[in-house]
Coordinates of C-alpha atoms and ligand atoms in Angstrom, one line a residue:
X510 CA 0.0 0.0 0.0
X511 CA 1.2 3.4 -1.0
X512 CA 1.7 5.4 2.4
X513 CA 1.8 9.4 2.0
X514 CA 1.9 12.3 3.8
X515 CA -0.4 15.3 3.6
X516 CA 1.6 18.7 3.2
X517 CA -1.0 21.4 2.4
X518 CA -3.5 18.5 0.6
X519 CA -0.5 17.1 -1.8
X520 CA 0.1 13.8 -0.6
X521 CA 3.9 12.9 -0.7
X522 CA 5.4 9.2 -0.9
X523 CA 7.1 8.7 2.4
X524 CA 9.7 6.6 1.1
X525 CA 13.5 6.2 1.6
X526 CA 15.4 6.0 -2.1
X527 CA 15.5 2.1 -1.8
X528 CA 12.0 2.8 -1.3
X529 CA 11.5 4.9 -4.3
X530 CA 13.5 2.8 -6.7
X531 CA 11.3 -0.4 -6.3
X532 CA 8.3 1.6 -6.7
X533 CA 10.0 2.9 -9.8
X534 CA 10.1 -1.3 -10.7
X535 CA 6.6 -1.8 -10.0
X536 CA 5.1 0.9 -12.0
X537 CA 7.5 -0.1 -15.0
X538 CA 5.7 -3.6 -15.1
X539 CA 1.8 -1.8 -14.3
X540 CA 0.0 -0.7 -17.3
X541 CA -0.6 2.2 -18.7
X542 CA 1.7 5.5 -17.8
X543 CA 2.7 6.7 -15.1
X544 CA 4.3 10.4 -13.8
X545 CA 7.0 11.0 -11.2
X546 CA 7.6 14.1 -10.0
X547 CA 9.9 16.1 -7.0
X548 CA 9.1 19.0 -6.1
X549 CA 10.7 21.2 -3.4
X550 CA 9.4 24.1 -1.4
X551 CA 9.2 26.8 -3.7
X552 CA 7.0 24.0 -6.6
X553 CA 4.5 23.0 -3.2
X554 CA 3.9 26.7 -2.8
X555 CA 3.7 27.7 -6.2
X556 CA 0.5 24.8 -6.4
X557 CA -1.0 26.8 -3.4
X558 CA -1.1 29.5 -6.1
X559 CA -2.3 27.5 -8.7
X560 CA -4.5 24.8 -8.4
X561 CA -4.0 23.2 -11.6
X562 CA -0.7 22.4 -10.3
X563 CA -1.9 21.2 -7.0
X564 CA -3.9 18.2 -8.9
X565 CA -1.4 17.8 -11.4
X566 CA 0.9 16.9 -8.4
X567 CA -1.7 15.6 -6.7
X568 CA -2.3 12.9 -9.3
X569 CA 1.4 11.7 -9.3
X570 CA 1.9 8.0 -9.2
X571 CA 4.8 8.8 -7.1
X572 CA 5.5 12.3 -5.6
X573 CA 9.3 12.5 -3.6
X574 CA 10.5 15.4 -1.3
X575 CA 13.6 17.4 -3.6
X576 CA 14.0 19.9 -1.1
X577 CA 14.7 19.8 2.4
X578 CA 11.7 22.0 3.5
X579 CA 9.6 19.6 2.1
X580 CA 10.8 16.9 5.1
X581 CA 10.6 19.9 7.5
X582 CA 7.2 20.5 6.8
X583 CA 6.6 16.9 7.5
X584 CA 8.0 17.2 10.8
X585 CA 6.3 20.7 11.8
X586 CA 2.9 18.5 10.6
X587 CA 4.4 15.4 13.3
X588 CA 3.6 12.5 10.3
X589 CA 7.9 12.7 9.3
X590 CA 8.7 11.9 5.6
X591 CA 11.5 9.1 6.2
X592 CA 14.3 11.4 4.2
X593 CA 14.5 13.8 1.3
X594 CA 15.0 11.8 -2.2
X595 CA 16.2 14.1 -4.7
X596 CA 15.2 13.7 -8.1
X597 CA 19.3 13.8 -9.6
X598 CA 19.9 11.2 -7.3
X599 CA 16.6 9.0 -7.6
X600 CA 17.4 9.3 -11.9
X601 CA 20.9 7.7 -11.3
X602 CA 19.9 4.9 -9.4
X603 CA 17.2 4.3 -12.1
X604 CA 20.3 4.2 -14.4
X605 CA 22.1 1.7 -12.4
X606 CA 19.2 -0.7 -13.3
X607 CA 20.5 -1.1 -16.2
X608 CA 23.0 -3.8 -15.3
X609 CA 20.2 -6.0 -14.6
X610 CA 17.4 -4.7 -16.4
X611 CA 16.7 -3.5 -19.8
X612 CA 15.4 -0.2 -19.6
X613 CA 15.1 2.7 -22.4
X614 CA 15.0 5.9 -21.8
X615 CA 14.5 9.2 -24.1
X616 CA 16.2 12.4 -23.0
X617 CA 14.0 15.4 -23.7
X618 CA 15.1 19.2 -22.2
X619 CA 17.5 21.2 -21.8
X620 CA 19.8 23.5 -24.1
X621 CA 20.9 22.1 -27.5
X622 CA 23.8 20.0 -27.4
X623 CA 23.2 19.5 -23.2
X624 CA 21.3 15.9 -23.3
X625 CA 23.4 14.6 -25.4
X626 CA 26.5 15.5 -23.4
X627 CA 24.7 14.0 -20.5
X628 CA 23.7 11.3 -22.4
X629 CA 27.0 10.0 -23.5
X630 CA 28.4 10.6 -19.4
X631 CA 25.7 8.6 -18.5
X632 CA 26.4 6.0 -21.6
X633 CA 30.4 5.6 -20.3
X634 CA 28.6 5.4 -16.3
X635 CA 26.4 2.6 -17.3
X636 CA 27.7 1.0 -20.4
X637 CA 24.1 -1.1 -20.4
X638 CA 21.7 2.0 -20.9
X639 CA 19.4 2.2 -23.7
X640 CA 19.2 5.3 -24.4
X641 CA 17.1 5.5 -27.8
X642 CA 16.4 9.4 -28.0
X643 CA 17.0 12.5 -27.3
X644 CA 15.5 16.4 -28.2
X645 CA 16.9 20.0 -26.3
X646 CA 13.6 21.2 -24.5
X647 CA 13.3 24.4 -26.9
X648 CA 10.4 24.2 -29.1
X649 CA 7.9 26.6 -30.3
X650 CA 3.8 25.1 -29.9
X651 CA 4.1 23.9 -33.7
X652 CA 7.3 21.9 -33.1
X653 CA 5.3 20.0 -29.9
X654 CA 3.7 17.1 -32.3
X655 CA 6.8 16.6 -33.9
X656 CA 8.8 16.1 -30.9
X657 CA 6.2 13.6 -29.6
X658 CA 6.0 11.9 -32.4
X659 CA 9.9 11.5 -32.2
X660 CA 9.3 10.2 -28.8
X661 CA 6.7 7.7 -29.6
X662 CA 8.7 6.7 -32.2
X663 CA 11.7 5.6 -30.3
X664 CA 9.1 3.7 -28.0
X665 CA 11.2 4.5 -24.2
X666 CA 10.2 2.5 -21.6
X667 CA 11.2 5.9 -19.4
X668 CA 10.5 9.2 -20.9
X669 CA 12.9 11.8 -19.1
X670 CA 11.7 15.6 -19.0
X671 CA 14.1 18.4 -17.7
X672 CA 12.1 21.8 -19.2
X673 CA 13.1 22.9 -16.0
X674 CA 9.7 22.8 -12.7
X675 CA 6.7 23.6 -13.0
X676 CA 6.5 24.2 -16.9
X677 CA 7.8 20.0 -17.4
X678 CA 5.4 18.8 -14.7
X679 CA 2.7 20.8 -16.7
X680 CA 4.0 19.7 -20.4
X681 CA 3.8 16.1 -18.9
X682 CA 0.0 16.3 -17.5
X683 CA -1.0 18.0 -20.9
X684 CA 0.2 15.2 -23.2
X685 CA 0.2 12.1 -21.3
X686 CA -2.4 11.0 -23.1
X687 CA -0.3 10.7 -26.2
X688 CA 2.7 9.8 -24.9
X689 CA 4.1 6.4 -25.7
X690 CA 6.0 5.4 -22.5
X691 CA 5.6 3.5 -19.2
X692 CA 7.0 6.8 -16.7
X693 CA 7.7 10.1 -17.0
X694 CA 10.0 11.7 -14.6
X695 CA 10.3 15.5 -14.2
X696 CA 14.4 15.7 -13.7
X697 CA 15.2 19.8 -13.7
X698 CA 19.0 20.4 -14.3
X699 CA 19.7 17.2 -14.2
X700 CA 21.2 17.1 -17.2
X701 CA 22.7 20.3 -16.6
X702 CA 24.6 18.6 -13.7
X703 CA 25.5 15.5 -16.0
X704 CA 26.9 17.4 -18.8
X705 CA 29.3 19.0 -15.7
X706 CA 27.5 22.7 -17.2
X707 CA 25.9 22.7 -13.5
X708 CA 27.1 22.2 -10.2
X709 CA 25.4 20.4 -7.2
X710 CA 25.8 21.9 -3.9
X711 CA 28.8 20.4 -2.2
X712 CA 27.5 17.3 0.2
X713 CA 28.2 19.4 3.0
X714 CA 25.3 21.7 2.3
X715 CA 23.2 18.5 0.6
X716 CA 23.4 16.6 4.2
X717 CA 22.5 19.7 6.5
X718 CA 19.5 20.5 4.4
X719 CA 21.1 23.9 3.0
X720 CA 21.2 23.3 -0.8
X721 CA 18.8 26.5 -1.0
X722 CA 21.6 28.5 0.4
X723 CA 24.4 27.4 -2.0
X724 CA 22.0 28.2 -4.8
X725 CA 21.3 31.3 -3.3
X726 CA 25.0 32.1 -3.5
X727 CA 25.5 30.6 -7.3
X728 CA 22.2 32.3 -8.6
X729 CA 21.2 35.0 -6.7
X730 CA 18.7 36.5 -9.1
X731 CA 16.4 33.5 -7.9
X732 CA 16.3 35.6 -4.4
X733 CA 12.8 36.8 -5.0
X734 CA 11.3 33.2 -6.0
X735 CA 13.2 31.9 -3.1
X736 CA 11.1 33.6 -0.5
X737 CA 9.1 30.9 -1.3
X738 CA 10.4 28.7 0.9
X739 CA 10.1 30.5 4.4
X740 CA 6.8 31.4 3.4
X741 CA 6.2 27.6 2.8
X742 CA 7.7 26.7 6.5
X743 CA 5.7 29.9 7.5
X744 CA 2.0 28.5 5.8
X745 CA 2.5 24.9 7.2
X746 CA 3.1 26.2 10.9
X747 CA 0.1 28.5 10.6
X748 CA -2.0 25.2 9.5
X749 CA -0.7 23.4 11.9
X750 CA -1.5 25.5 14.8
X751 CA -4.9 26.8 13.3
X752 CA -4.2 29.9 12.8
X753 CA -4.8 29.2 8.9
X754 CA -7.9 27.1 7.5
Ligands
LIG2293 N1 14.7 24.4 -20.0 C1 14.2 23.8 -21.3 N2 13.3 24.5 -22.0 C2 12.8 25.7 -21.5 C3 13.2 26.2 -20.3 C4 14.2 25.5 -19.6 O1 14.7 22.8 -21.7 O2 11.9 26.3 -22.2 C5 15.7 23.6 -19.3 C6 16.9 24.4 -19.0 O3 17.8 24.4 -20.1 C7 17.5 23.6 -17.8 C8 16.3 23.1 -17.1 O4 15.2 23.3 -18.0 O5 18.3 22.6 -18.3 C9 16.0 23.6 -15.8 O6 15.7 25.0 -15.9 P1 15.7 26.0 -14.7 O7 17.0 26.0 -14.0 O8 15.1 27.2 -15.1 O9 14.6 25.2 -13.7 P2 14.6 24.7 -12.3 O10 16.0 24.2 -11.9 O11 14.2 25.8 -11.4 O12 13.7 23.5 -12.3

């Protein structure tokens, strides 16, 4: 049985990334397809905004904690997520399948040139992969059948979107219907980070839940869209005590 937690009505898998990866089996071998996404604070506030986005998350057949204010919330709420399972991380143990399993994925986002750089690190990481297409995520609304098309065509098992949160967790919900493959996963800059044209915070920051603060200090033009994440902290504390409906 899928167990979740509640934070502000999106139910997130309470999983640890062993967890996450055998559900990531299971709903390879279920019919029909299937959405993962990750958001982190400032994606679970934005659906407060937009309620579209709330049931488009809402709806996921699995929904993991990116950010570490997601597993805070969960403990200002007393129903604790197990730990925070980052979508980069959750996509390379997918990869690692691939010794054992053949799995096919289609790279779709990011810059020109950028999925297939990460592609081919990923190829020499995990000389098994499958890896039977791949498209940059800039297109104009003409170009969109196409590029499905060019998915269905190469026929992935896992169909890998990185237009970057919310826009590929939108772009997914909107064309599921004709997409040809068994799970979509939102990734972000994960290719970004694979192609070596991004950098992860250092583990230090990862482990003591301050990855917003190192990307605070690489990209500090996201200051205004990072408010979102005391806000967040701020909106689950208020529900919690009832001083918010
Ligand atoms: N991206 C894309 N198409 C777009 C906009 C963005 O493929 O129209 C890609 C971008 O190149 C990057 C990724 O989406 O690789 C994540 O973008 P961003 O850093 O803006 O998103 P976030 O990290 O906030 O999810």
């Amino acid at each position: 049985m899928r167990r979740t937690v509640k934070i502000l009505d999106i139910p997130v898998d309470n999983l640890t990334m062993e967890g996450a990866v055998e559900r990531f089996k299971y709903l390879l071998g279920e019919p029909g397809i299937h959405t993962i996404y990750t958001p982190n604070a400032e994606i679970m506030m934005a659906a407060q905004r937009e309620p579209d986005l709330k049931a488009i998350l809402s709806e996921a057949d699995m929904l993991l904690p990116d950010g570490a204010g997601v597993v805070l919330a969960s403990k200002i709420i007393r129903d604790n997520l197990k730990e925070r399972v980052a979508g980069y991380d959750l996509t390379l143990n997918c990869f690692k399948l691939s010794s054992k399993m053949n799995i096919s994925y289609f790279f779709f986002g990011g810059k020109p040139g950028v999925a297939e750089e990460a592609a081919k690190k990923v190829q020499t990481e995990n000389p098994d992969i499958n890896i039977v297409g791949i498209r940059n995520g800039y297109f104009s609304a003409d170009e969109e059948s196409n590029i499905i098309e060019q998915i269905n065509a190469s026929n992935p098992d896992v169909l890998l979107v990185a237009l970057g949160a919310p826009r590929q967790e939108k772009w997914i919900y909107k064309n599921k219907h004709r997409l040809n493959a068994k799970i979509c996963i939102g990734v972000g800059g994960t290719f970004d980070v694979l192609a070596g044209r991004a950098k992860r915070a250092p583990v230090f920051f990862q482990k003591n839940g301050l990855e917003w603060l190192y990307r605070l200090y690489k990209e500090p033009w996201r200051f205004i869209r990072m408010l979102d994440l005391p806000r967040f902290i701020l909106l689950v504390t208020a529900k919690k005590v009832g001083l918010k409906k």
